[in-house]
């Protein structure tokens, strides 16, 4: 078989002698049409050979057949063009001729192992393969291998695809991706650097602003005590405005300072076992005067006597911010409550109000920096929009999470979790 294939240019292309007789057959309209009779015997075999030869020669991939000794028995036109050898040069040559020199040493072993396994290896298995042209240049290929059992042993049919163009495209895409990622990383680092500088600047300027404000508040409180002599009603009113506005401004500056310290990594937590109830009472007492001035009641649930592992000052700050928001967005006669529930390894704390509520589309943005939901019942927007952003950062620093459930006109329920620690 191998000798016959070696002597021929490839696969036999001899045509059968003569044409098959044709018969006539009437169609439904009565017209006679010539219909060729099926060829039989040698004629049919020759036609099949011609068709197979045409298919074989027009295949875009190179096709070789190799005998057990590694000799090339069959090659098509694409294989000639791909490797730069004529068909006569390929026939009878060892297939190692087409293997890069660096890979030839182990190639015979690979061929034997493949023949012994007897399994087809499909193309595109992710193998990084190369082939060698007549001029010594190499190029990337994909190869499928199919074993054929013959009397002489296992012949292997190899279908070889030149993937040079695809590799070039992949390399260009990879280069563009690497360039894009490098530029993206550089821009991200620059953005982080600028953000850090901004946070450090805000922390510095906020500290400088707090110092004179503390002085103003301190002297205002001294004057309100009337230790240097009595004040008339107008003077008292002026001092109350100075005191209230200074406290308000100090609160805004503290928010900016806290967020800047968090973003700059300068805020350190001191976590310890804490009774949640005691912290809730402190936060409620701080907000109660403001709530009472607006006719709003503060309720603390009976299930707050649980222990959490957290930072005392920061938990109090979270509760104060949430209670303050609840009182701010609840009308006269409304209420704000604090409750807790143990859920596995966590304590879920809920601060709920029956105020104006939050639209569903705003619930996902409410914890963004500087984002403020619509106007409160008093019609005046207060604060910086940083309170909830700070709450989110402080909760997450303590390994918890925070979220809100609300509908317009039906109040809001803010939940956050803290690590639970059993009492005693």
mmCIF file of C-alpha atoms in Angstrom, residues 1-13 53 73-75 87-88 91:
data_model
loop_
_atom_site.group_PDB
_atom_site.id
_atom_site.type_symbol
_atom_site.label_atom_id
_atom_site.label_comp_id
_atom_site.label_asym_id
_atom_site.label_seq_id
_atom_site.Cartn_x
_atom_site.Cartn_y
_atom_site.Cartn_z
ATOM 1 C CA UNK A 1 0.000 0.000 0.000
ATOM 2 C CA UNK A 2 2.719 2.412 0.920
ATOM 3 C CA UNK A 3 4.692 1.577 -2.237
ATOM 4 C CA UNK A 4 1.698 2.228 -4.431
ATOM 5 C CA UNK A 5 1.054 5.601 -2.739
ATOM 6 C CA UNK A 6 4.691 6.566 -3.008
ATOM 7 C CA UNK A 7 4.826 5.874 -6.744
ATOM 8 C CA UNK A 8 1.715 7.891 -7.536
ATOM 9 C CA UNK A 9 1.491 11.653 -7.291
ATOM 10 C CA UNK A 10 -1.132 11.060 -4.641
ATOM 11 C CA UNK A 11 -4.344 9.143 -4.928
ATOM 12 C CA UNK A 12 -5.269 7.490 -8.225
ATOM 13 C CA UNK A 13 -7.198 9.825 -10.509
ATOM 14 C CA UNK A 53 -9.182 13.437 -5.106
ATOM 15 C CA UNK A 73 3.128 8.415 2.036
ATOM 16 C CA UNK A 74 0.536 11.007 1.010
ATOM 17 C CA UNK A 75 0.583 14.819 0.713
ATOM 18 C CA UNK A 87 5.287 16.384 -3.582
ATOM 19 C CA UNK A 88 8.143 14.324 -4.961
ATOM 20 C CA UNK A 91 7.144 11.287 -0.597
#
